[in-house]
């Protein structure tokens, strides 16, 4: 691993951290698509800034582009306020228009400037170490590392300083306003930070992939925890992990670094989405299946309790009476037997003492529907699962 | 070449005619289907789908090694559908919200697509050049077979839409009701979504991944401003879309260095802007005019009511008073007084005014709502 490789990994990790922090709040505030809009609509800002400064890394350009990002947010909000279209339509109308203006500006001046749309959208991390910051003749590292480093420092500083304000205004706008923290100021500060981060990161990972770095780690973390601090920590961890592993995959495949970082983010999300302990797809399916069986069992026991005549309690009759398929009735019957709820004699099913008590309790619960009884029931059902 | 040249050339020149026809048809079909996306509050789905289609194009190329646009579009269609259904499942199965799901799938699929595209570019295969035209689209690459394909799809869309019109409409406005009267909402839903995906995928070649969502939204959002009827909206959206296509092509053909996709999007956005401002019922301009007019009427009423309270105290209601006493009243201006005179509610004599019989009556009934006539 040479120094250029190390620098690329450091830059990628810094970008990942800088994106994960505002990204977490965007996801929690249900404004994830705003980051997509900002990342596209900064293009005209970048182009105009480039006309003026002729330097993609100048702070002035970053400022100008970030202002374009904020203008996008304000435009979207204004269109939304007119009530003519819904919010998501407003987003979908504003950013393609601004992006088109940017593309046209580039195309019309293609001969004068060294800037193309691909570079802005996709970025090229591999070239980042070659553009070095030299102060009074001393080489102190790649420019983009310093840019994203300072953005990250500001972000972390603000995060620590205003953590509780951000937290309150994210989860309860009304409370935050009544406590005296203006939700509007929080909103626009967050938007400003997101814009600046997007601009600062675009020439390393490209505008669209900034969106991935903002949303994917936060979404993945949100599936694993409901604690804000843990979520921030997990999002940063996922971001940095994909940044570094993505770099090595790109190295191995000889393909775009930004692309493979995003792919890693996607894979991590897929894994968590499938296997997360409580909110993952498999856990959800398993839980739904459990609940279905539990309800079936309860229905079955209630049916038994309601009918004393033997003909109603014959195994074959039950099959058609409750209208279940064979497999399902068999599994419910087995479950009930295993838990000593029923006994079967000559294909006649009858409740045991335990089953009878349980059913009475269940009926009580259904009739009274009091919350206090839920806790007991939960434990009873828990027994069944074993 | 200027715009006039362009229109004379359209009829004769094969390339221009093909491109114009292609963008017009594309605009019409996306406008039509976009109406459904906009009304179902799925505006950003188009953005997500168009990005999600990219890896499909790359994988189709990797598997077949040919750059046949049908094969690539099939790949795009499949990966677009996978993206759409994954978004669905994220929204329904987890507590992540739709914006997160959209942004996530959009960026992750796009990133994966970029990984594959850069991987393909490094392959020793001379055939791979030009795959990146799907990023920004190149209307210039449209050929006659593409236009025929587009027309066929548009025809099928129209047919399906006419067949399932009432199902689509009812699902759009009241999903629960649809379910209760026995329609299979899932099937209708999948049908609409699949057609939206299809339209987006077809547009990729022309306007590209990044700008496709605007093609879907802009004509529909513009059409929405002019009407409250679904059928009118769909037709208007198709017309707006087609015109954006034609004008966009015309403008980009008449200038050097102008890509067609962005110009079409700008034209469509101008349509939206015009509709936002000038549509008669919802438009901002007329809304503002109505607002000002109402405020003026209110001021007029207030002045009249003020005069009424003065005149009330005199036996002769037409007893003249000086204009000066009105000066302290904030509803009063020279203009409002003149208006009252014009309406024959007040007669003016030099610096003195007096209420007429008619004015007195109107003022007396002003707040009792007995007079039906609304000023």
XYZ file of C-alpha atoms in Angstrom:
761
model
C 0.000 0.000 0.000
C 1.660 3.197 -1.135
C 0.978 6.699 0.108
C -1.448 7.543 -2.728
C -3.576 4.506 -1.845
C -3.534 5.455 1.797
C -4.557 8.994 0.944
C -7.436 7.785 -1.201
C -8.712 5.642 1.640
C -8.410 8.506 4.100
C -10.309 10.847 1.765
C -13.009 8.239 1.146
C -13.428 7.615 4.868
C -13.583 11.330 5.629
C -16.244 11.789 2.954
C -18.180 8.842 4.353
C -18.163 10.314 7.872
C -18.996 13.818 6.662
C -21.964 12.444 4.692
C -23.229 10.028 7.332
C -23.821 12.732 9.948
C -26.225 14.994 8.014
C -27.568 11.875 6.254
C -28.792 10.409 9.540
C -30.840 13.504 10.263
C -32.156 13.697 6.705
C -33.398 10.114 6.927
C -35.010 10.740 10.310
C -36.671 13.918 9.063
C -38.029 12.115 5.983
C -36.121 14.448 3.709
C -33.771 11.949 2.116
C -34.786 12.903 -1.410
C -33.758 16.509 -0.746
C -30.159 15.309 -0.749
C -30.723 13.866 -4.201
C -32.162 17.167 -5.376
C -29.284 19.166 -3.902
C -26.682 16.889 -5.409
C -28.084 17.486 -8.895
C -28.918 21.136 -8.663
C -25.518 22.271 -7.438
C -24.306 21.724 -10.996
C -25.093 25.246 -12.287
C -23.472 26.670 -9.153
C -20.355 24.650 -9.785
C -20.242 25.662 -13.453
C -20.679 29.369 -12.766
C -18.194 29.158 -9.919
C -15.771 27.452 -12.246
C -16.143 30.235 -14.827
C -15.151 32.729 -12.181
C -12.424 30.893 -10.291
C -11.120 28.367 -12.856
C -10.391 26.046 -9.957
C -12.611 23.139 -8.918
C -11.246 23.185 -5.390
C -11.572 26.854 -4.593
C -13.553 27.657 -1.431
C -15.458 30.341 -3.351
C -16.773 27.739 -5.783
C -17.834 25.518 -2.915
C -19.679 28.423 -1.331
C -21.418 29.372 -4.585
C -22.476 25.794 -5.264
C -23.693 25.381 -1.693
C -25.815 28.502 -2.140
C -27.348 26.904 -5.245
C -28.188 23.924 -3.076
C -29.946 26.132 -0.541
C -31.765 27.965 -3.325
C -33.047 24.561 -4.462
C -34.436 23.854 -1.015
C -36.097 27.265 -0.839
C -37.535 26.888 -4.353
C -38.953 23.475 -3.501
C -40.519 24.859 -0.346
C -42.027 27.807 -2.194
C -43.556 25.650 -4.898
C -44.873 23.378 -2.204
C -46.370 26.322 -0.343
C -48.406 27.438 -3.361
C -50.300 24.169 -3.004
C -50.291 23.637 -6.756
C -48.360 20.371 -6.525
C -47.306 17.960 -3.812
C -43.911 18.173 -2.170
C -42.344 15.272 -4.003
C -43.490 16.660 -7.341
C -41.937 19.992 -6.410
C -38.602 18.266 -5.783
C -38.922 16.350 -9.034
C -39.575 19.532 -10.996
C -36.862 21.751 -9.549
C -33.731 19.681 -9.704
C -33.918 18.406 -13.305
C -34.506 21.981 -14.480
C -31.478 23.306 -12.593
C -29.399 20.331 -13.637
C -30.343 20.893 -17.286
C -29.261 24.511 -17.005
C -25.925 23.284 -15.692
C -25.511 20.758 -18.503
C -26.363 23.376 -21.117
C -23.960 25.878 -19.570
C -21.187 23.300 -19.777
C -22.076 22.318 -23.328
C -22.175 25.904 -24.587
C -18.770 26.640 -23.132
C -17.214 23.268 -23.765
C -14.246 24.796 -25.515
C -13.404 27.262 -22.788
C -13.552 25.121 -19.730
C -12.060 21.906 -18.627
C -15.070 20.447 -16.903
C -17.414 17.759 -18.015
C -20.658 16.458 -16.654
C -19.357 12.964 -16.087
C -16.663 14.280 -13.796
C -19.139 16.249 -11.729
C -21.673 13.446 -11.494
C -19.355 10.549 -11.010
C -16.151 12.007 -9.646
C -12.836 10.249 -9.756
C -11.345 9.438 -6.428
C -8.272 7.911 -8.028
C -7.093 11.343 -9.172
C -7.662 13.043 -5.840
C -4.122 12.532 -4.499
C -2.582 14.257 -7.532
C -4.084 17.643 -6.812
C -1.948 18.711 -3.898
C -2.160 21.650 -1.578
C 1.169 23.443 -1.458
C 1.638 26.211 1.073
C 4.871 28.218 0.809
C 6.513 25.452 -1.102
C 5.706 22.643 1.320
C 3.453 19.813 0.177
C 0.966 19.167 2.958
C -1.315 16.632 1.301
C -4.090 16.418 -1.299
C -6.385 19.430 -1.576
C -9.596 17.452 -1.365
C -8.429 15.872 1.887
C -8.096 19.313 3.430
C -11.417 20.484 2.045
C -13.421 17.518 3.228
C -11.449 17.483 6.470
C -12.405 21.053 7.288
C -16.033 20.445 6.345
C -16.051 17.407 8.600
C -14.523 19.382 11.471
C -17.191 22.062 11.158
C -19.940 19.423 10.955
C -18.723 17.597 14.040
C -18.308 20.878 15.917
C -21.859 21.914 15.103
C -23.181 18.438 15.870
C -21.667 18.465 19.351
C -22.679 22.056 20.044
C -26.286 21.698 18.910
C -26.924 18.007 19.479
C -29.931 18.375 21.778
C -31.472 21.126 19.639
C -31.143 18.939 16.551
C -32.537 15.959 18.397
C -35.573 17.818 19.703
C -36.357 19.557 16.432
C -36.015 16.269 14.525
C -38.419 14.296 16.652
C -40.847 16.932 17.897
C -41.081 20.169 15.976
C -43.767 21.571 18.246
C -41.825 20.891 21.426
C -38.682 22.380 19.959
C -40.523 25.561 18.950
C -42.100 25.889 22.383
C -38.711 25.397 24.063
C -37.392 28.265 21.997
C -35.216 26.452 19.453
C -36.416 27.673 16.108
C -37.118 24.618 13.928
C -36.650 26.811 10.867
C -33.094 27.711 11.843
C -32.308 24.045 12.532
C -33.844 23.088 9.202
C -31.881 25.584 7.173
C -28.648 24.908 9.052
C -29.016 21.222 8.272
C -29.728 22.046 4.641
C -26.660 24.292 4.510
C -24.435 21.600 5.992
C -25.838 19.035 3.556
C -25.220 21.364 0.611
C -21.680 22.159 1.669
C -20.914 18.490 2.276
C -22.359 17.517 -1.088
C -20.274 20.123 -2.879
C -17.162 19.298 -0.911
C -17.534 15.618 -1.671
C -18.616 15.787 -5.291
C -15.202 15.883 -6.874
C -14.081 12.944 -4.824
C -17.071 10.622 -5.172
C -19.376 12.458 -7.572
C -22.705 14.094 -6.978
C -24.988 11.063 -7.219
C -22.848 8.853 -5.059
C -22.862 11.469 -2.313
C -26.547 10.620 -2.045
C -25.682 6.981 -1.472
C -23.194 7.892 1.225
C -25.779 10.065 2.932
C -28.793 7.775 2.815
C -27.556 4.180 2.750
C -25.522 4.110 6.004
C -28.260 5.982 7.869
C -31.003 3.710 6.512
C -28.976 0.613 7.411
C -28.342 1.912 10.914
C -32.012 2.799 11.330
C -32.935 -0.846 10.787
C -30.669 -1.859 13.662
C -31.321 0.701 16.367
C -33.734 3.347 17.500
C -31.214 5.268 19.584
C -29.992 8.445 17.879
C -26.416 8.268 19.165
C -26.099 4.588 18.306
C -27.606 5.292 14.896
C -25.036 8.022 14.203
C -22.236 5.735 15.324
C -23.454 2.803 13.240
C -23.980 5.008 10.183
C -20.418 6.305 10.447
C -19.115 2.777 10.907
C -20.996 1.447 7.853
C -19.845 4.439 5.797
C -16.186 4.027 6.657
C -16.309 0.254 6.303
C -17.770 0.487 2.794
C -15.352 3.252 1.880
C -12.327 1.126 2.689
C -13.664 -2.226 1.478
C -15.052 -0.521 -1.618
C -11.656 0.883 -2.403
C -10.055 -2.563 -2.383
C -12.796 -4.074 -4.516
C -12.324 -1.304 -7.056
C -8.599 -1.934 -6.912
C -9.173 -5.611 -7.585
C -11.733 -5.121 -10.379
C -9.958 -2.066 -11.813
C -13.259 -0.154 -11.854
C -14.718 3.054 -10.456
C -13.942 3.513 -6.753
C -17.096 5.511 -6.093
C -19.182 2.837 -7.821
C -17.756 0.038 -5.748
C -18.129 1.997 -2.494
C -21.812 2.416 -3.330
C -22.119 -1.242 -4.214
C -20.657 -2.135 -0.829
C -23.165 0.186 0.833
C -25.921 -1.565 -1.085
C -24.680 -5.003 -0.085
C -24.460 -4.043 3.577
C -27.975 -2.661 3.408
C -29.201 -5.844 1.724
C -27.639 -7.977 4.447
C -29.121 -5.901 7.252
C -32.441 -5.666 5.435
C -32.610 -9.440 5.251
C -31.090 -10.431 8.576
C -31.637 -7.572 11.037
C -32.791 -9.108 14.331
C -36.109 -7.294 14.732
C -36.795 -5.330 11.584
C -35.177 -7.502 8.957
C -37.337 -9.142 6.329
C -36.694 -12.668 7.585
C -37.467 -11.700 11.177
C -40.649 -9.964 10.027
C -41.773 -12.969 8.000
C -40.995 -15.320 10.872
C -42.905 -13.137 13.312
C -45.889 -12.863 10.997
C -45.943 -16.637 10.580
C -45.757 -17.133 14.345
C -48.602 -14.760 14.914
C -50.687 -16.468 12.273
C -50.150 -19.860 13.952
C -50.949 -18.404 17.360
C -54.201 -16.950 16.128
C -55.075 -20.261 14.492
C -54.368 -22.126 17.688
C -56.555 -19.784 19.647
C -59.388 -20.147 17.156
C -59.022 -23.905 17.361
C -59.115 -24.008 21.156
C -62.127 -21.704 21.261
C -63.910 -23.960 18.845
C -63.239 -26.957 21.073
C -64.466 -25.177 24.144
C -67.676 -24.169 22.418
C -68.587 -27.683 21.314
C -69.217 -30.552 23.691
C -70.750 -32.936 21.183
C -68.308 -35.540 19.926
C -69.199 -35.186 16.274
C -68.025 -31.581 16.304
C -64.720 -32.580 17.826
C -63.720 -35.311 15.412
C -60.336 -34.673 13.793
C -61.670 -34.918 10.263
C -64.602 -32.727 11.008
C -62.402 -30.006 12.456
C -60.518 -30.014 9.251
C -63.510 -28.914 7.272
C -65.248 -26.920 9.951
C -62.610 -24.280 10.466
C -61.808 -24.515 6.791
C -58.063 -24.900 7.070
C -55.855 -26.763 4.716
C -54.485 -30.133 5.849
C -50.950 -29.010 6.594
C -52.086 -26.086 8.629
C -54.565 -28.060 10.709
C -51.924 -30.702 11.327
C -49.382 -28.130 12.525
C -51.927 -26.475 14.800
C -52.969 -29.864 16.204
C -49.350 -30.815 16.842
C -48.657 -27.519 18.516
C -51.639 -27.913 20.814
C -50.662 -31.498 21.649
C -47.073 -30.544 22.359
C -48.222 -27.932 24.841
C -50.609 -30.353 26.574
C -53.606 -28.252 25.603
C -55.554 -31.152 24.110
C -55.771 -34.895 24.148
C -56.826 -37.075 21.268
C -58.733 -40.301 21.908
C -60.144 -42.296 18.994
C -59.771 -39.243 16.786
C -61.895 -37.219 19.183
C -60.169 -34.090 20.372
C -60.805 -32.771 23.867
C -59.334 -29.973 25.946
C -57.107 -30.732 28.902
C -57.257 -28.810 32.146
C -54.453 -26.542 30.990
C -56.067 -25.931 27.629
C -59.369 -25.171 29.274
C -57.815 -22.624 31.631
C -55.931 -21.023 28.842
C -59.005 -20.710 26.668
C -61.002 -19.165 29.491
C -58.262 -16.645 29.963
C -58.182 -15.893 26.258
C -61.956 -15.373 26.184
C -61.683 -13.053 29.151
C -59.081 -11.097 27.326
C -61.087 -10.884 24.126
C -64.230 -9.815 25.979
C -62.735 -7.319 28.414
C -59.871 -6.306 26.158
C -57.978 -4.749 29.039
C -54.407 -3.803 28.574
C -53.271 -5.298 31.862
C -54.064 -8.768 30.570
C -51.937 -8.437 27.483
C -48.715 -8.937 29.416
C -49.799 -12.358 30.750
C -50.934 -13.428 27.335
C -47.613 -12.505 25.849
C -45.850 -14.785 28.256
C -48.250 -17.599 27.516
C -47.620 -17.272 23.843
C -43.938 -17.184 24.507
C -44.198 -20.641 26.050
C -45.668 -21.967 22.845
C -42.701 -20.857 20.820
C -40.354 -23.082 22.792
C -29.562 26.671 -38.883
C -32.307 28.681 -37.287
C -35.697 27.553 -36.130
C -37.495 28.313 -39.415
C -34.981 26.222 -41.323
C -35.617 23.485 -38.865
C -39.335 23.375 -39.470
C -38.885 23.295 -43.222
C -36.302 20.559 -42.829
C -38.429 18.410 -40.559
C -40.610 17.332 -43.442
C -37.741 16.422 -45.747
C -34.793 15.387 -43.660
C -34.877 11.762 -42.537
C -32.791 12.146 -39.402
C -34.545 15.227 -38.123
C -37.943 13.761 -38.857
C -37.118 10.558 -36.998
C -35.742 12.385 -33.995
C -38.629 14.833 -33.829
C -41.182 12.077 -34.140
C -39.374 9.990 -31.544
C -39.161 12.762 -28.941
C -42.757 13.786 -29.588
C -44.074 10.265 -29.070
C -41.859 9.808 -26.037
C -43.111 13.073 -24.571
C -46.712 12.054 -25.167
C -46.423 8.614 -23.587
C -44.435 9.789 -20.587
C -46.828 12.678 -20.085
C -49.778 10.311 -20.161
C -48.329 7.843 -17.681
C -46.767 10.619 -15.647
C -50.256 11.886 -14.813
C -50.831 8.697 -12.875
C -47.470 8.961 -11.117
C -48.140 12.560 -10.086
C -51.659 11.874 -8.840
C -50.557 8.784 -6.936
C -47.891 10.865 -5.163
C -45.200 8.731 -6.711
C -43.486 11.584 -8.469
C -40.005 10.612 -7.435
C -40.504 6.974 -8.318
C -39.596 7.889 -11.893
C -36.293 9.292 -10.756
C -35.539 6.149 -8.788
C -36.560 3.797 -11.597
C -34.513 5.571 -14.223
C -31.411 5.336 -12.062
C -32.191 1.757 -11.112
C -32.268 0.780 -14.779
C -28.562 1.473 -15.273
C -27.145 -1.783 -13.874
C -29.631 -3.693 -16.048
C -28.142 -2.112 -19.164
C -24.634 -2.971 -18.034
C -25.489 -6.539 -17.076
C -27.360 -7.125 -20.337
C -24.269 -5.994 -22.198
C -21.947 -8.119 -20.063
C -24.065 -11.226 -20.621
C -24.729 -10.876 -24.326
C -21.792 -8.768 -25.464
C -23.932 -7.048 -28.080
C -25.062 -3.454 -28.100
C -28.479 -4.155 -29.492
C -30.817 -1.594 -27.997
C -33.661 -4.114 -27.507
C -31.499 -6.386 -25.370
C -30.185 -3.462 -23.335
C -33.670 -2.050 -22.830
C -34.894 -5.457 -21.696
C -32.121 -5.488 -19.106
C -33.058 -1.980 -18.065
C -36.701 -2.993 -17.759
C -35.899 -5.955 -15.543
C -33.592 -4.033 -13.268
C -36.045 -1.117 -13.128
C -38.785 -3.498 -12.033
C -36.526 -5.099 -9.431
C -35.748 -1.628 -8.089
C -39.415 -0.687 -7.968
C -40.494 -3.793 -6.120
C -37.598 -3.554 -3.729
C -38.668 0.008 -2.915
C -42.204 -1.279 -2.333
C -41.043 -3.999 -0.028
C -38.822 -1.631 1.969
C -41.760 0.703 2.499
C -44.238 -1.987 3.466
C -42.034 -4.360 5.435
C -39.803 -1.992 7.391
C -40.288 1.296 9.155
C -38.127 3.167 6.638
C -40.111 5.880 4.874
C -40.654 6.164 1.148
C -38.149 8.983 0.645
C -35.388 6.915 2.252
C -36.305 3.859 0.217
C -36.313 5.855 -3.028
C -33.037 7.622 -2.335
C -31.390 4.419 -1.234
C -32.376 2.317 -4.227
C -31.697 5.178 -6.621
C -28.163 5.817 -5.457
C -27.182 2.245 -4.754
C -28.394 0.907 -8.104
C -26.801 3.815 -9.904
C -23.514 3.272 -8.108
C -23.608 -0.423 -8.949
C -24.346 0.480 -12.562
C -21.357 2.821 -12.618
C -19.162 0.098 -11.182
C -20.245 -2.250 -13.972
C -19.872 0.419 -16.669
C -16.331 1.277 -15.621
C -15.596 -2.424 -15.367
C -16.877 -2.910 -18.926
C -14.781 -0.032 -20.194
C -11.638 -1.779 -19.017
C -12.598 -4.981 -20.858
C -10.777 -5.813 -24.103
C -13.909 -5.498 -26.200
C -14.144 -2.846 -28.859
C -17.900 -2.960 -28.773
C -18.456 -1.220 -25.471
C -18.177 2.410 -26.538
C -21.410 4.342 -26.355
C -22.937 2.607 -23.391
C -22.595 5.824 -21.451
C -25.045 7.525 -23.784
C -27.681 6.081 -21.475
C -26.453 8.421 -18.762
C -27.473 11.611 -20.497
C -29.230 10.252 -23.532
C -28.637 11.080 -27.152
C -31.693 11.788 -29.180
C -29.477 11.862 -32.249
C -29.045 8.104 -32.032
C -32.759 7.475 -32.548
C -33.420 5.480 -35.696
C -36.620 4.452 -37.406
C -36.886 1.116 -35.587
C -36.711 2.948 -32.249
C -39.546 5.194 -33.301
C -41.599 2.172 -34.363
C -40.919 0.528 -31.001
C -41.954 3.708 -29.224
C -45.172 3.930 -31.230
C -46.000 0.295 -30.517
C -45.524 0.774 -26.801
C -47.582 3.945 -26.892
C -50.332 2.061 -28.718
C -50.316 -0.730 -26.139
C -50.337 1.819 -23.318
C -53.328 3.573 -24.839
C -55.173 0.322 -25.352
C -54.569 -0.881 -21.798
C -55.454 2.506 -20.428
C -58.758 2.583 -22.291
C -59.556 -0.980 -21.248
C -58.799 -0.405 -17.581
C -59.760 3.256 -17.442
C -62.310 2.983 -14.670
C -60.070 0.668 -12.616
C -57.145 3.073 -12.908
C -59.310 6.023 -12.060
C -60.919 4.498 -9.015
C -57.604 3.195 -7.699
C -56.136 6.661 -8.110
C -58.687 8.424 -5.992
C -59.928 5.888 -3.470
C -57.891 2.776 -2.938
C -59.866 1.432 0.004
C -63.141 1.792 -1.832
C -61.640 -0.050 -4.799
C -60.745 -2.932 -2.545
C -64.169 -3.097 -0.943
C -66.039 -3.291 -4.235
C -63.957 -6.255 -5.234
C -61.256 -5.065 -7.595
C -57.877 -6.657 -7.259
C -55.935 -3.525 -6.353
C -52.594 -5.297 -6.366
C -52.925 -6.312 -10.006
C -54.045 -2.866 -11.137
C -51.265 -1.310 -9.126
C -48.647 -3.578 -10.687
C -50.068 -2.869 -14.124
C -49.781 0.909 -13.741
C -46.337 0.695 -12.194
C -45.061 -1.644 -14.902
C -46.197 0.729 -17.601
C -44.512 3.639 -15.861
C -41.300 1.605 -15.697
C -41.657 0.724 -19.374
C -42.095 4.361 -20.394
C -39.085 5.419 -18.358
C -36.883 2.716 -19.807
C -37.833 3.727 -23.335
C -36.904 7.308 -22.583
C -33.441 6.443 -21.314
C -31.947 6.375 -24.789
C -33.291 9.831 -25.592
C -33.035 11.924 -22.454
C -30.921 9.698 -20.245
C -31.031 8.393 -16.714
C -30.626 11.677 -14.922
C -33.315 13.744 -16.609
C -35.924 11.068 -17.253
C -37.894 11.888 -14.116
C -38.589 15.411 -15.374
C -40.073 14.015 -18.590
C -42.491 12.044 -16.475
C -43.408 14.813 -14.046
C -43.281 18.129 -15.827
C -46.025 17.630 -18.456
C -48.321 16.057 -15.869
C -47.699 18.784 -13.294
C -48.390 21.421 -15.953
C -51.567 19.681 -17.116
C -52.811 19.354 -13.547
C -53.062 23.140 -13.270
C -55.557 23.501 -16.102
C -58.165 20.929 -15.197
C -59.757 18.873 -12.477
C -60.769 16.032 -14.760
C -58.558 12.999 -15.135
C -59.218 12.393 -18.814
C -58.541 16.013 -19.723
C -55.411 15.956 -17.626
C -54.049 12.850 -19.328
C -54.729 14.293 -22.791
C -53.253 17.682 -21.882
C -50.185 16.045 -20.357
C -49.663 14.050 -23.547
C -49.957 17.252 -25.610
C -47.560 19.169 -23.364
C -45.118 16.265 -23.448
C -45.243 16.019 -27.213
C -44.742 19.768 -27.643
C -41.817 19.763 -25.211
C -40.272 17.030 -27.322
C -40.751 18.881 -30.596
C -39.693 22.313 -29.338
C -36.756 20.864 -27.444
C -35.537 19.051 -30.534
C -36.054 22.161 -32.644
C -34.073 24.383 -30.302
C -31.263 21.932 -29.823
C -31.021 21.286 -33.561
C -30.863 24.987 -34.309
C -27.830 25.559 -32.086
C -24.449 23.981 -31.826
C -23.402 22.018 -28.791
C -26.847 21.640 -27.281
C -27.795 18.208 -26.046
C -31.442 17.416 -26.746
C -32.331 15.918 -23.366
C -31.621 18.978 -21.203
C -33.313 21.296 -23.696
C -36.467 19.173 -23.689
C -36.457 19.273 -19.899
C -36.047 23.055 -19.893
C -38.918 23.441 -22.367
C -41.114 21.184 -20.244
C -40.163 23.201 -17.151
C -41.173 26.396 -18.950
C -44.555 24.786 -19.642
C -44.837 24.103 -15.917
C -43.860 27.648 -15.025
C -46.407 29.129 -17.428
C -49.100 26.822 -16.091
C -48.257 27.707 -12.506
C -48.622 31.382 -13.234
C -51.321 31.685 -15.869
C -53.780 28.846 -15.353
C -57.175 30.465 -14.783
C -58.336 28.675 -11.611
C -55.215 27.579 -9.776
C -52.623 29.879 -11.315
C -50.666 32.243 -9.101
C -51.386 35.338 -11.199
C -55.149 35.007 -11.184
C -55.112 33.927 -7.598
C -53.275 37.131 -6.727
C -55.691 39.194 -8.826
C -58.655 37.602 -7.065
C -56.974 38.283 -3.765
C -56.451 41.978 -4.547
C -59.986 42.316 -5.878
C -61.458 40.798 -2.746
C -59.410 43.094 -0.590
C -60.554 46.123 -2.571
C -64.188 45.072 -2.276
C -63.751 44.690 1.427
C -62.339 48.214 1.707
C -65.231 49.549 -0.324
C -67.670 47.849 1.984
C -65.922 49.229 5.014
C -66.075 52.787 3.713
C -69.717 52.387 2.868
C -70.455 50.980 6.306
C -68.610 53.880 7.930
C -70.655 56.375 5.917
C -73.788 54.524 6.855
C -73.049 54.901 10.559
C -72.607 58.644 10.113
C -75.712 59.053 7.971
C -77.756 56.967 10.380
C -77.579 59.726 12.965
C -79.279 62.259 10.751
C -82.918 62.436 9.914
C -82.245 63.041 6.289
C -79.992 60.270 5.131
C -78.793 62.353 2.237
C -77.554 65.097 4.548
C -74.192 66.189 3.141
C -70.946 65.725 5.101
C -67.424 66.892 4.365
C -64.943 64.535 2.850
C -62.534 65.462 5.656
C -64.221 63.278 8.237
C -63.469 60.242 6.091
C -59.745 60.964 6.189
C -59.267 59.294 9.541
C -60.794 56.113 8.263
C -58.180 53.727 6.854
C -60.411 52.107 4.262
C -60.925 55.450 2.557
C -59.078 56.634 -0.513
C -59.997 59.013 -3.286
C -60.387 55.955 -5.490
C -62.827 54.122 -3.264
C -64.944 57.264 -2.934
C -65.001 57.637 -6.698
C -66.031 54.015 -7.053
C -68.909 54.506 -4.680
C -69.989 57.499 -6.703
C -69.790 55.407 -9.857
C -72.038 52.806 -8.301
C -74.508 55.547 -7.453
C -74.268 54.806 -3.722
C -72.886 58.235 -2.908
C -73.293 61.616 -4.500
C -70.386 64.007 -4.405
C -70.740 67.741 -4.402
C -67.429 69.587 -4.143
C -65.947 68.719 -0.754
C -69.236 67.344 0.527
C -70.602 63.825 0.164
C -74.003 62.413 0.889
C -75.410 58.909 0.846
C -78.054 58.199 -1.771
C -81.176 56.184 -1.062
C -79.703 53.168 -2.836
C -76.383 53.449 -1.020
C -78.151 53.614 2.318
C -80.117 50.493 1.590
C -77.095 48.543 0.424
C -75.121 49.622 3.460
C -77.927 48.647 5.813
C -78.024 45.156 4.347
C -74.265 44.808 3.989
C -73.662 42.615 7.011
C -77.156 41.219 7.439
C -76.731 39.046 4.336
C -80.200 39.914 3.175
C -79.016 41.297 -0.110
C -78.039 38.405 -2.285
C -75.991 40.541 -4.591
C -72.331 40.049 -3.831
C -70.175 43.044 -4.629
